[in-house]
Amino acid sequence: MNGPVEPFKIKMIEHVGMPDEKRRKEAIQEAGYNTFLLKSEDVFIDLLTDSGTSAMSDNQWAGLMLGDEAYAGARNFYHLEKSIQDVLGFKYVVPTHQGRAAEHLMYSYLVQPEQLVPRNMYFTTSKVHVELPGGKMVDIIIDEAHDPENEHPFKGNVDLQKLQAFIDEYGVDKIAFVNVEMDVNMAGGQPISMENLRNLREFCDDYRLRIIFDATRSSENAYFIREREKGYESTPIIEILREMMSYSDGCIYSSKKDCLVNIGGFLATNEKDIFEHTRSMVVVYEGLHTYGGLAGRDLEALSRGLREGAEYNYLKYRINQVRHLGEMLMDVGVPIVKPIGGHAVFLNALKFLPHLPRNQWPAQTLAAAIYEDSAVRTMERGAVSKGRDKETGENIFPALELVRLTIPRRVYTNTHMEYTAKSIIRLYEKRDIIKGLKMIYEPKYLRFFQARFEKI
Ligand code: F0G
């Protein structure tokens, strides 16, 4: 099968090196078998993340030259505000340096100690920003999302019965708000349907509960709605996005993904109290409310990128390049999460390395083995990422123990995808000889970033 044709041509290139086998072995050992701790110069193809790794367009680069670096009221802020109003339909905008800063401002305002935040699967930084003000994130995603083999077209959907059960058990006052992620990252880049969003809105209206979106990958989610949901086959992506957002009371957004920029984030809402509070707090943590920790030029690139990232032809290529990689693996039986997600292909490490017990960190082991084989950098998304139970201190072993091959946007060619697939297929053929890892250093917060391991 061939990859999708790229709707762009290449104007500038960046050289990458290919470390030999000896260097790859040394490099991953020096990194404590944690791909986050590898040096970028030791990496040939970097599939660690789709965050901040996009290639910008000539239009975005041209925008950088039009950065207005005034401390207050830079024109680029107003461009961004207009883009967000046009593409997402929110009136009020607070820029931040990246997504987690928006989470901090939003969640520290909305969460009181002991409150619950139901969400369609946790994300690492989101969970921490709910826990810091004393809250607890609880899972309300449909069961299908926890099963890598299940081919449900909208595995990101919220299970309203699970939400009802939390309300029945704890009372509605215990719920801070309902948090809904688009194109759910930890579930494998799986979308939520418009129908589900609509039903959730109705449900929450009955209880006067707020819904806050993590809209980080909402454009990719909108593409899946157009592809899979009846009635949206020819709806423009922006119309889909605006309808999606209309079911929320506001969103946080890491613009390092679908907005095709290397840095940036924001929160947006139509709720005056949320806006007024977060606008006053952004000044404490990020910078004045018209730049929020970003340079004027970054605001401009983001303003243009939000629009470009919502173009149908671009999204079609994007989603199909990820699918191309996934299909090459699936065709020869490599176990991956199905259906293939929006931003990444996820390997099912429990099936890839069934001989390893959970406490030998199969996904961490597999990510390290892939690097050693081909200098392709991937990421663990399983028990190391999930961390420990806040109350018992025990490791949590989630149903999904995955390795994420995250595809940066507009950066790699289909040949790069083929090189990656060959390496993984080669490893799969000799999977029996791959040995597990032991954790020898564990930081307190977000341990996956800095934990160190050694080979057993
Ligand atoms: N929400 C989601 C769904 C994310 O995927 C991320 C980041 C954030 C919030 C935080 O945003 O990084 O701009 O502060 N995800 C990156 C990843 C790190 O690799 O998945 P940020």
CSV table of C-alpha atoms and ligand atoms in Angstrom, one decimal:
chain,number,residue,atom,x,y,z
A,1,MET,CA,0.0,0.0,0.0
A,2,ASN,CA,1.2,3.5,-0.8
A,3,GLY,CA,1.1,6.4,1.6
A,4,PRO,CA,-1.2,9.4,1.0
A,5,VAL,CA,0.1,12.1,-1.4
A,6,GLU,CA,1.4,15.2,0.5
A,7,PRO,CA,-0.6,18.4,-0.2
A,8,PHE,CA,2.6,20.5,0.0
A,9,LYS,CA,6.1,20.6,-1.3
A,10,ILE,CA,9.3,20.9,0.7
A,11,LYS,CA,11.1,24.3,0.8
A,12,MET,CA,13.7,23.7,3.5
A,13,ILE,CA,15.3,20.6,4.9
A,14,GLU,CA,17.0,19.6,8.2
A,15,HIS,CA,19.8,17.1,8.2
A,16,VAL,CA,19.4,14.1,10.5
A,17,GLY,CA,22.2,11.6,11.5
A,18,MET,CA,22.0,7.9,11.8
A,19,PRO,CA,23.9,6.6,14.9
A,20,ASP,CA,25.4,3.1,14.4
A,21,GLU,CA,24.5,0.1,16.4
A,22,LYS,CA,27.2,0.7,19.0
A,23,ARG,CA,26.2,4.3,19.6
A,24,ARG,CA,22.5,3.3,19.8
A,25,LYS,CA,23.3,0.8,22.5
A,26,GLU,CA,25.3,3.3,24.5
A,27,ALA,CA,22.8,6.1,24.0
A,28,ILE,CA,19.8,4.2,25.3
A,29,GLN,CA,21.8,2.9,28.3
A,30,GLU,CA,23.0,6.4,29.1
A,31,ALA,CA,19.4,7.5,29.0
A,32,GLY,CA,18.4,5.0,31.6
A,33,TYR,CA,16.3,3.2,28.9
A,34,ASN,CA,13.9,6.1,29.0
A,35,THR,CA,13.4,7.6,25.5
A,36,PHE,CA,12.6,11.0,27.1
A,37,LEU,CA,16.2,11.2,28.2
A,38,LEU,CA,17.8,10.5,24.8
A,39,LYS,CA,19.6,13.4,23.1
A,40,SER,CA,17.8,14.5,20.0
A,41,GLU,CA,21.1,14.2,18.1
A,42,ASP,CA,21.1,10.5,18.8
A,43,VAL,CA,17.7,10.1,17.1
A,44,PHE,CA,17.0,9.4,13.5
A,45,ILE,CA,13.2,9.5,13.3
A,46,ASP,CA,11.6,11.2,16.3
A,47,LEU,CA,8.1,9.8,17.0
A,48,LEU,CA,8.2,10.7,20.7
A,49,THR,CA,5.4,13.2,20.4
A,50,ASP,CA,3.3,15.3,18.0
A,51,SER,CA,3.6,18.2,20.4
A,52,GLY,CA,5.5,21.2,19.2
A,53,THR,CA,7.1,19.1,16.5
A,54,SER,CA,5.2,20.3,13.4
A,55,ALA,CA,6.7,21.9,10.4
A,56,MET,CA,5.3,25.4,9.9
A,57,SER,CA,4.1,26.6,6.5
A,58,ASP,CA,5.6,29.5,4.5
A,59,ASN,CA,2.5,31.5,5.6
A,60,GLN,CA,3.3,30.9,9.3
A,61,TRP,CA,7.0,31.7,8.9
A,62,ALA,CA,6.0,34.9,7.1
A,63,GLY,CA,3.7,35.6,10.1
A,64,LEU,CA,6.7,35.4,12.4
A,65,MET,CA,8.2,38.5,10.7
A,66,LEU,CA,5.0,40.4,11.6
A,67,GLY,CA,5.4,39.8,15.3
A,68,ASP,CA,4.4,42.9,17.3
A,69,GLU,CA,6.5,42.6,20.4
A,70,ALA,CA,4.7,45.3,22.4
A,71,TYR,CA,4.2,44.3,26.0
A,72,ALA,CA,0.6,45.2,25.9
A,73,GLY,CA,-2.1,44.9,23.2
A,74,ALA,CA,0.1,43.4,20.4
A,75,ARG,CA,-1.8,43.2,17.1
A,76,ASN,CA,-1.1,39.4,16.9
A,77,PHE,CA,-3.2,38.8,20.0
A,78,TYR,CA,-6.2,40.3,18.2
A,79,HIS,CA,-5.5,38.1,15.2
A,80,LEU,CA,-5.4,35.0,17.5
A,81,GLU,CA,-8.6,36.1,19.2
A,82,LYS,CA,-10.3,36.4,15.8
A,83,SER,CA,-9.0,33.0,14.6
A,84,ILE,CA,-10.4,31.4,17.8
A,85,GLN,CA,-13.7,33.2,17.4
A,86,ASP,CA,-13.9,32.1,13.7
A,87,VAL,CA,-12.7,28.5,14.0
A,88,LEU,CA,-14.0,27.5,17.5
A,89,GLY,CA,-16.7,30.1,18.2
A,90,PHE,CA,-15.5,31.2,21.7
A,91,LYS,CA,-15.7,34.8,22.6
A,92,TYR,CA,-13.1,35.1,25.3
A,93,VAL,CA,-9.4,34.0,24.9
A,94,VAL,CA,-6.5,33.8,27.3
A,95,PRO,CA,-3.2,32.8,25.7
A,96,THR,CA,-0.7,30.7,27.7
A,97,HIS,CA,2.8,29.4,26.9
A,98,GLN,CA,1.4,25.9,26.4
A,99,GLY,CA,-1.5,23.6,27.3
A,100,ARG,CA,-0.6,22.7,30.8
A,101,ALA,CA,-0.5,26.4,31.8
A,102,ALA,CA,-4.1,26.7,30.5
A,103,GLU,CA,-5.0,23.6,32.6
A,104,HIS,CA,-3.5,25.2,35.6
A,105,LEU,CA,-5.4,28.4,35.3
A,106,MET,CA,-8.7,26.7,34.4
A,107,TYR,CA,-8.6,23.8,36.8
A,108,SER,CA,-7.3,25.6,39.8
A,109,TYR,CA,-10.3,27.9,39.5
A,110,LEU,CA,-12.9,25.2,39.0
A,111,VAL,CA,-11.8,22.5,41.4
A,112,GLN,CA,-12.4,22.6,45.1
A,113,PRO,CA,-10.6,20.1,47.5
A,114,GLU,CA,-12.2,16.6,47.5
A,115,GLN,CA,-14.2,17.3,44.3
A,116,LEU,CA,-14.3,14.8,41.4
A,117,VAL,CA,-13.5,15.6,37.8
A,118,PRO,CA,-15.0,12.9,35.5
A,119,ARG,CA,-13.2,12.7,32.2
A,120,ASN,CA,-13.1,10.4,29.2
A,121,MET,CA,-9.7,9.0,30.2
A,122,TYR,CA,-7.0,10.8,32.0
A,123,PHE,CA,-4.1,12.7,30.5
A,124,THR,CA,-1.0,13.0,32.5
A,125,THR,CA,-0.7,16.8,33.0
A,126,SER,CA,-4.5,17.2,33.2
A,127,LYS,CA,-4.6,14.7,36.1
A,128,VAL,CA,-1.9,16.5,38.0
A,129,HIS,CA,-3.7,19.9,37.6
A,130,VAL,CA,-6.9,18.4,38.9
A,131,GLU,CA,-5.0,16.8,41.9
A,132,LEU,CA,-3.0,19.9,42.9
A,133,PRO,CA,-6.1,21.9,44.0
A,134,GLY,CA,-7.2,18.7,45.9
A,135,GLY,CA,-9.5,17.1,43.3
A,136,LYS,CA,-9.6,13.6,41.8
A,137,MET,CA,-9.9,12.6,38.2
A,138,VAL,CA,-12.3,9.7,37.6
A,139,ASP,CA,-12.8,7.8,34.4
A,140,ILE,CA,-16.1,7.9,32.4
A,141,ILE,CA,-14.9,6.7,29.0
A,142,ILE,CA,-16.9,3.8,27.4
A,143,ASP,CA,-15.5,0.3,28.2
A,144,GLU,CA,-14.6,-0.2,24.6
A,145,ALA,CA,-11.8,2.3,24.9
A,146,HIS,CA,-9.9,0.0,27.4
A,147,ASP,CA,-9.9,-2.8,24.9
A,148,PRO,CA,-7.2,-2.4,22.2
A,149,GLU,CA,-9.0,-4.8,19.8
A,150,ASN,CA,-12.4,-3.2,19.9
A,151,GLU,CA,-13.1,-1.4,16.6
A,152,HIS,CA,-15.8,1.0,17.9
A,153,PRO,CA,-15.6,4.1,15.6
A,154,PHE,CA,-15.9,6.6,18.5
A,155,LYS,CA,-13.8,5.0,21.3
A,156,GLY,CA,-13.5,8.5,22.9
A,157,ASN,CA,-17.2,8.6,23.8
A,158,VAL,CA,-18.4,9.3,27.4
A,159,ASP,CA,-20.4,6.6,29.1
A,160,LEU,CA,-23.3,8.6,30.6
A,161,GLN,CA,-24.2,5.7,32.9
A,162,LYS,CA,-20.7,5.9,34.5
A,163,LEU,CA,-21.2,9.6,35.0
A,164,GLN,CA,-24.7,9.0,36.5
A,165,ALA,CA,-23.2,6.5,38.9
A,166,PHE,CA,-20.7,9.0,40.2
A,167,ILE,CA,-23.5,11.6,40.7
A,168,ASP,CA,-25.6,9.0,42.5
A,169,GLU,CA,-22.8,7.9,44.7
A,170,TYR,CA,-21.3,11.2,45.6
A,171,GLY,CA,-23.9,13.8,44.9
A,172,VAL,CA,-23.8,16.4,42.1
A,173,ASP,CA,-22.0,19.0,44.4
A,174,LYS,CA,-19.0,16.7,44.5
A,175,ILE,CA,-18.5,17.0,40.8
A,176,ALA,CA,-16.4,20.1,39.9
A,177,PHE,CA,-17.1,19.9,36.2
A,178,VAL,CA,-17.1,17.3,33.4
A,179,ASN,CA,-13.9,17.2,31.4
A,180,VAL,CA,-14.0,15.9,27.9
A,181,GLU,CA,-11.0,15.3,25.7
A,182,MET,CA,-11.1,15.3,21.9
A,183,ASP,CA,-9.4,12.5,20.0
A,184,VAL,CA,-8.4,10.9,23.3
A,185,ASN,CA,-4.7,10.7,23.5
A,186,MET,CA,-4.3,7.9,26.1
A,187,ALA,CA,-7.0,5.8,24.4
A,188,GLY,CA,-5.0,5.7,21.2
A,189,GLY,CA,-6.0,9.0,19.5
A,190,GLN,CA,-9.7,8.0,19.5
A,191,PRO,CA,-12.5,10.5,18.6
A,192,ILE,CA,-15.7,11.3,20.4
A,193,SER,CA,-18.9,11.6,18.3
A,194,MET,CA,-21.1,14.6,17.9
A,195,GLU,CA,-24.0,12.6,19.0
A,196,ASN,CA,-22.3,11.8,22.3
A,197,LEU,CA,-21.3,15.4,22.8
A,198,ARG,CA,-24.9,16.5,22.3
A,199,ASN,CA,-26.3,13.9,24.7
A,200,LEU,CA,-23.7,14.8,27.3
A,201,ARG,CA,-24.7,18.5,27.0
A,202,GLU,CA,-28.3,17.6,27.6
A,203,PHE,CA,-27.4,15.4,30.6
A,204,CYS,CA,-25.2,18.0,32.2
A,205,ASP,CA,-27.8,20.8,31.7
A,206,ASP,CA,-30.2,18.8,33.8
A,207,TYR,CA,-27.6,18.8,36.6
A,208,ARG,CA,-26.3,22.3,35.9
A,209,LEU,CA,-22.8,20.8,35.5
A,210,ARG,CA,-20.2,22.6,33.4
A,211,ILE,CA,-18.4,20.9,30.6
A,212,ILE,CA,-14.8,21.9,29.9
A,213,PHE,CA,-13.1,20.5,26.8
A,214,ASP,CA,-9.5,19.5,26.4
A,215,ALA,CA,-9.7,20.6,22.7
A,216,THR,CA,-6.1,19.9,22.0
A,217,ARG,CA,-6.7,17.6,19.1
A,218,SER,CA,-10.2,18.8,18.2
A,219,SER,CA,-9.5,19.4,14.4
A,220,GLU,CA,-8.4,15.8,14.0
A,221,ASN,CA,-11.5,14.7,16.0
A,222,ALA,CA,-13.6,16.8,13.6
A,223,TYR,CA,-12.1,15.0,10.6
A,224,PHE,CA,-13.2,11.7,12.1
A,225,ILE,CA,-16.7,13.0,12.7
A,226,ARG,CA,-16.8,14.0,9.0
A,227,GLU,CA,-15.5,10.6,8.0
A,228,ARG,CA,-17.6,8.4,10.3
A,229,GLU,CA,-20.7,10.1,11.5
A,230,LYS,CA,-23.9,10.2,9.5
A,231,GLY,CA,-25.0,13.7,8.4
A,232,TYR,CA,-21.5,15.2,8.4
A,233,GLU,CA,-20.0,13.7,5.2
A,234,SER,CA,-19.8,17.0,3.5
A,235,THR,CA,-19.9,19.5,6.4
A,236,PRO,CA,-16.9,21.9,6.4
A,237,ILE,CA,-14.4,21.1,9.2
A,238,ILE,CA,-14.9,24.5,10.8
A,239,GLU,CA,-18.6,24.0,11.0
A,240,ILE,CA,-18.1,20.7,12.7
A,241,LEU,CA,-15.6,22.3,15.1
A,242,ARG,CA,-18.0,25.1,16.0
A,243,GLU,CA,-20.8,22.7,16.7
A,244,MET,CA,-18.5,20.5,18.9
A,245,MET,CA,-17.5,23.6,20.9
A,246,SER,CA,-21.0,24.8,21.3
A,247,TYR,CA,-21.6,21.8,23.6
A,248,SER,CA,-19.0,23.0,26.1
A,249,ASP,CA,-18.6,25.9,28.5
A,250,GLY,CA,-15.0,26.5,27.6
A,251,CYS,CA,-11.8,24.7,26.7
A,252,ILE,CA,-8.1,24.4,27.3
A,253,TYR,CA,-6.0,23.9,24.3
A,254,SER,CA,-2.4,22.8,23.8
A,255,SER,CA,-1.8,24.5,20.4
A,256,LYS,CA,1.5,22.6,20.0
A,257,LYS,CA,-0.6,19.9,18.2
A,258,ASP,CA,-3.4,20.7,15.8
A,259,CYS,CA,-2.4,24.4,15.5
A,260,LEU,CA,0.9,23.4,13.8
A,261,VAL,CA,3.2,25.5,16.0
A,262,ASN,CA,6.2,24.7,18.1
A,263,ILE,CA,5.0,26.4,21.2
A,264,GLY,CA,1.7,27.9,22.6
A,265,GLY,CA,-1.6,27.2,24.2
A,266,PHE,CA,-4.7,29.0,25.3
A,267,LEU,CA,-8.0,28.7,27.1
A,268,ALA,CA,-11.2,30.0,25.6
A,269,THR,CA,-14.7,30.3,26.9
A,270,ASN,CA,-18.0,32.2,26.7
A,271,GLU,CA,-18.4,32.3,30.5
A,272,LYS,CA,-17.6,35.6,31.9
A,273,ASP,CA,-16.5,34.4,35.4
A,274,ILE,CA,-14.1,31.9,34.0
A,275,PHE,CA,-12.6,34.5,31.7
A,276,GLU,CA,-12.3,37.2,34.4
A,277,HIS,CA,-10.6,34.8,36.9
A,278,THR,CA,-8.2,33.2,34.5
A,279,ARG,CA,-7.4,36.6,32.9
A,280,SER,CA,-6.4,37.9,36.3
A,281,MET,CA,-4.3,34.8,37.1
A,282,VAL,CA,-2.5,34.6,33.8
A,283,VAL,CA,-0.7,37.8,34.8
A,284,VAL,CA,0.6,36.1,37.9
A,285,TYR,CA,1.9,32.9,36.2
A,286,GLU,CA,2.5,33.6,32.5
A,287,GLY,CA,2.5,37.3,31.5
A,288,LEU,CA,0.1,40.0,30.5
A,289,HIS,CA,-3.3,38.7,29.2
A,290,THR,CA,-2.5,39.7,25.6
A,291,TYR,CA,0.6,37.6,25.4
A,292,GLY,CA,0.4,34.9,28.1
A,293,GLY,CA,4.0,33.8,28.0
A,294,LEU,CA,4.3,33.9,24.2
A,295,ALA,CA,6.2,36.3,21.9
A,296,GLY,CA,4.0,38.3,19.5
A,297,ARG,CA,5.5,36.3,16.6
A,298,ASP,CA,4.4,33.0,18.3
A,299,LEU,CA,0.9,34.4,18.6
A,300,GLU,CA,0.8,35.1,14.9
A,301,ALA,CA,2.1,31.7,13.9
A,302,LEU,CA,-0.6,30.2,16.2
A,303,SER,CA,-3.3,32.4,14.8
A,304,ARG,CA,-2.5,31.2,11.2
A,305,GLY,CA,-1.8,27.6,12.2
A,306,LEU,CA,-5.2,27.2,13.9
A,307,ARG,CA,-6.8,28.0,10.5
A,308,GLU,CA,-4.5,25.9,8.5
A,309,GLY,CA,-4.8,22.9,10.8
A,310,ALA,CA,-8.6,22.9,10.2
A,311,GLU,CA,-8.3,22.6,6.4
A,312,TYR,CA,-9.9,19.4,5.1
A,313,ASN,CA,-7.2,18.5,2.5
A,314,TYR,CA,-4.5,18.8,5.1
A,315,LEU,CA,-6.3,16.8,7.7
A,316,LYS,CA,-7.1,14.1,5.1
A,317,TYR,CA,-3.4,13.7,4.3
A,318,ARG,CA,-2.5,13.8,8.0
A,319,ILE,CA,-4.9,11.2,9.2
A,320,ASN,CA,-4.1,8.9,6.3
A,321,GLN,CA,-0.3,9.1,6.8
A,322,VAL,CA,-0.8,7.8,10.4
A,323,ARG,CA,-3.1,5.2,9.0
A,324,HIS,CA,-0.5,4.1,6.4
A,325,LEU,CA,2.0,3.4,9.2
A,326,GLY,CA,-0.6,1.5,11.2
A,327,GLU,CA,-1.8,-0.6,8.3
A,328,MET,CA,1.7,-1.7,7.4
A,329,LEU,CA,2.1,-3.1,10.9
A,330,MET,CA,-1.5,-4.5,11.1
A,331,ASP,CA,-1.1,-6.3,7.8
A,332,VAL,CA,1.6,-8.6,9.2
A,333,GLY,CA,-0.1,-9.1,12.6
A,334,VAL,CA,1.9,-6.6,14.8
A,335,PRO,CA,-0.6,-5.9,17.7
A,336,ILE,CA,-1.7,-2.3,17.6
A,337,VAL,CA,-4.7,-0.4,19.0
A,338,LYS,CA,-7.7,-0.4,16.7
A,339,PRO,CA,-9.0,1.5,15.0
A,340,ILE,CA,-5.9,3.4,14.1
A,341,GLY,CA,-5.9,6.8,15.9
A,342,GLY,CA,-5.6,10.4,14.7
A,343,HIS,CA,-2.1,11.4,15.9
A,344,ALA,CA,-0.3,8.2,16.5
A,345,VAL,CA,-0.1,4.4,16.1
A,346,PHE,CA,-0.1,2.6,19.4
A,347,LEU,CA,1.6,-0.8,19.9
A,348,ASN,CA,0.0,-3.1,22.3
A,349,ALA,CA,3.0,-4.0,24.5
A,350,LEU,CA,1.1,-6.7,26.5
A,351,LYS,CA,0.6,-8.6,23.3
A,352,PHE,CA,3.9,-7.7,21.7
A,353,LEU,CA,5.9,-8.9,24.8
A,354,PRO,CA,3.5,-11.4,26.5
A,355,HIS,CA,6.4,-13.0,28.3
A,356,LEU,CA,7.1,-9.9,30.4
A,357,PRO,CA,5.2,-9.3,33.7
A,358,ARG,CA,3.7,-5.9,34.3
A,359,ASN,CA,6.4,-4.9,36.8
A,360,GLN,CA,9.0,-5.3,34.2
A,361,TRP,CA,7.4,-2.5,32.2
A,362,PRO,CA,6.7,-4.1,28.8
A,363,ALA,CA,5.9,-0.8,27.1
A,364,GLN,CA,9.0,0.9,28.4
A,365,THR,CA,11.0,-2.1,27.4
A,366,LEU,CA,9.6,-2.1,23.9
A,367,ALA,CA,10.2,1.6,23.3
A,368,ALA,CA,13.8,1.1,24.4
A,369,ALA,CA,14.2,-1.9,22.1
A,370,ILE,CA,12.8,0.0,19.1
A,371,TYR,CA,15.3,2.8,19.6
A,372,GLU,CA,18.2,0.2,19.9
A,373,ASP,CA,17.1,-1.4,16.6
A,374,SER,CA,16.6,1.7,14.4
A,375,ALA,CA,17.2,5.0,16.2
A,376,VAL,CA,13.4,5.6,16.0
A,377,ARG,CA,12.3,7.3,19.2
A,378,THR,CA,8.8,6.4,20.6
A,379,MET,CA,7.1,6.8,23.9
A,380,GLU,CA,5.8,4.6,26.7
A,381,ARG,CA,2.1,5.1,27.5
A,382,GLY,CA,1.2,2.6,30.1
A,383,ALA,CA,2.0,1.9,33.8
A,384,VAL,CA,5.0,4.2,34.0
A,385,SER,CA,2.9,7.1,32.7
A,386,LYS,CA,-0.1,6.3,34.9
A,387,GLY,CA,2.0,6.5,38.1
A,388,ARG,CA,0.9,5.5,41.6
A,389,ASP,CA,-2.4,5.6,43.4
A,390,LYS,CA,-2.5,8.8,45.4
A,391,GLU,CA,-4.0,7.1,48.5
A,392,THR,CA,-2.2,3.7,48.6
A,393,GLY,CA,1.0,4.6,46.9
A,394,GLU,CA,0.9,1.4,44.9
A,395,ASN,CA,1.7,1.3,41.1
A,396,ILE,CA,-1.4,1.4,39.0
A,397,PHE,CA,-1.4,-1.1,36.0
A,398,PRO,CA,-3.9,0.3,33.5
A,399,ALA,CA,-5.6,-2.0,31.0
A,400,LEU,CA,-3.7,-0.2,28.2
A,401,GLU,CA,0.1,-0.8,28.2
A,402,LEU,CA,1.1,0.9,25.0
A,403,VAL,CA,4.0,2.3,23.0
A,404,ARG,CA,3.1,5.4,21.1
A,405,LEU,CA,4.5,6.1,17.6
A,406,THR,CA,3.4,9.7,17.4
A,407,ILE,CA,3.6,11.3,14.0
A,408,PRO,CA,4.7,15.0,13.9
A,409,ARG,CA,2.6,17.0,11.4
A,410,ARG,CA,4.1,17.6,7.9
A,411,VAL,CA,7.6,16.6,9.0
A,412,TYR,CA,8.3,13.0,7.9
A,413,THR,CA,7.7,11.4,4.5
A,414,ASN,CA,5.9,8.2,3.8
A,415,THR,CA,9.4,6.6,3.3
A,416,HIS,CA,10.2,7.4,6.9
A,417,MET,CA,7.0,5.6,7.9
A,418,GLU,CA,8.1,2.6,5.9
A,419,TYR,CA,11.5,2.5,7.5
A,420,THR,CA,9.8,2.6,10.9
A,421,ALA,CA,7.4,-0.1,10.1
A,422,LYS,CA,10.3,-2.4,8.9
A,423,SER,CA,12.1,-2.0,12.2
A,424,ILE,CA,9.1,-2.8,14.3
A,425,ILE,CA,8.3,-5.8,12.1
A,426,ARG,CA,11.9,-7.0,12.5
A,427,LEU,CA,11.6,-6.7,16.3
A,428,TYR,CA,8.3,-8.5,16.3
A,429,GLU,CA,9.8,-11.5,14.6
A,430,LYS,CA,12.4,-11.8,17.4
A,431,ARG,CA,10.2,-10.6,20.3
A,432,ASP,CA,10.9,-13.7,22.4
A,433,ILE,CA,14.5,-12.6,23.2
A,434,ILE,CA,13.6,-9.1,24.4
A,435,LYS,CA,14.3,-8.8,28.2
A,436,GLY,CA,12.4,-6.6,30.7
A,437,LEU,CA,13.5,-3.5,32.7
A,438,LYS,CA,13.8,-2.6,36.4
A,439,MET,CA,13.0,0.9,37.6
A,440,ILE,CA,16.0,2.3,39.5
A,441,TYR,CA,15.0,6.0,39.9
A,442,GLU,CA,11.5,7.4,40.2
A,443,PRO,CA,10.7,11.2,40.5
A,444,LYS,CA,7.7,12.3,42.5
A,445,TYR,CA,5.6,14.0,39.7
A,446,LEU,CA,5.0,12.8,36.1
A,447,ARG,CA,7.6,10.1,36.7
A,448,PHE,CA,7.7,8.9,33.1
A,449,PHE,CA,9.6,12.0,32.0
A,450,GLN,CA,12.7,11.3,34.2
A,451,ALA,CA,12.5,7.8,35.5
A,452,ARG,CA,15.5,5.6,34.9
A,453,PHE,CA,15.7,1.9,34.3
A,454,GLU,CA,18.2,-0.9,33.8
A,455,LYS,CA,18.1,-4.1,31.9
A,456,ILE,CA,17.2,-7.2,33.9
B,1,F0G,N1,-3.9,17.7,26.9
B,1,F0G,C1,-3.6,16.8,26.1
B,1,F0G,C2,-4.7,15.9,25.5
B,1,F0G,C3,-2.3,16.6,25.7
B,1,F0G,O1,-2.0,15.6,24.8
B,1,F0G,C4,-1.3,17.5,26.2
B,1,F0G,C5,0.1,17.3,25.8
B,1,F0G,C6,-1.6,18.5,27.1
B,1,F0G,C7,-3.0,18.6,27.5
B,1,F0G,C8,-0.6,19.4,27.7
B,1,F0G,O2,-0.2,20.3,26.8
B,1,F0G,O3,2.2,19.8,26.5
B,1,F0G,O4,1.2,22.0,25.7
B,1,F0G,O5,1.5,21.6,28.1
B,1,F0G,N2,0.6,16.3,25.3
B,1,F0G,C9,1.9,16.0,24.8
B,1,F0G,C10,2.0,14.6,24.3
B,1,F0G,C11,3.0,16.4,25.8
B,1,F0G,O6,3.1,14.2,23.9
B,1,F0G,O7,1.0,13.9,24.2
B,1,F0G,P1,1.3,21.0,26.7
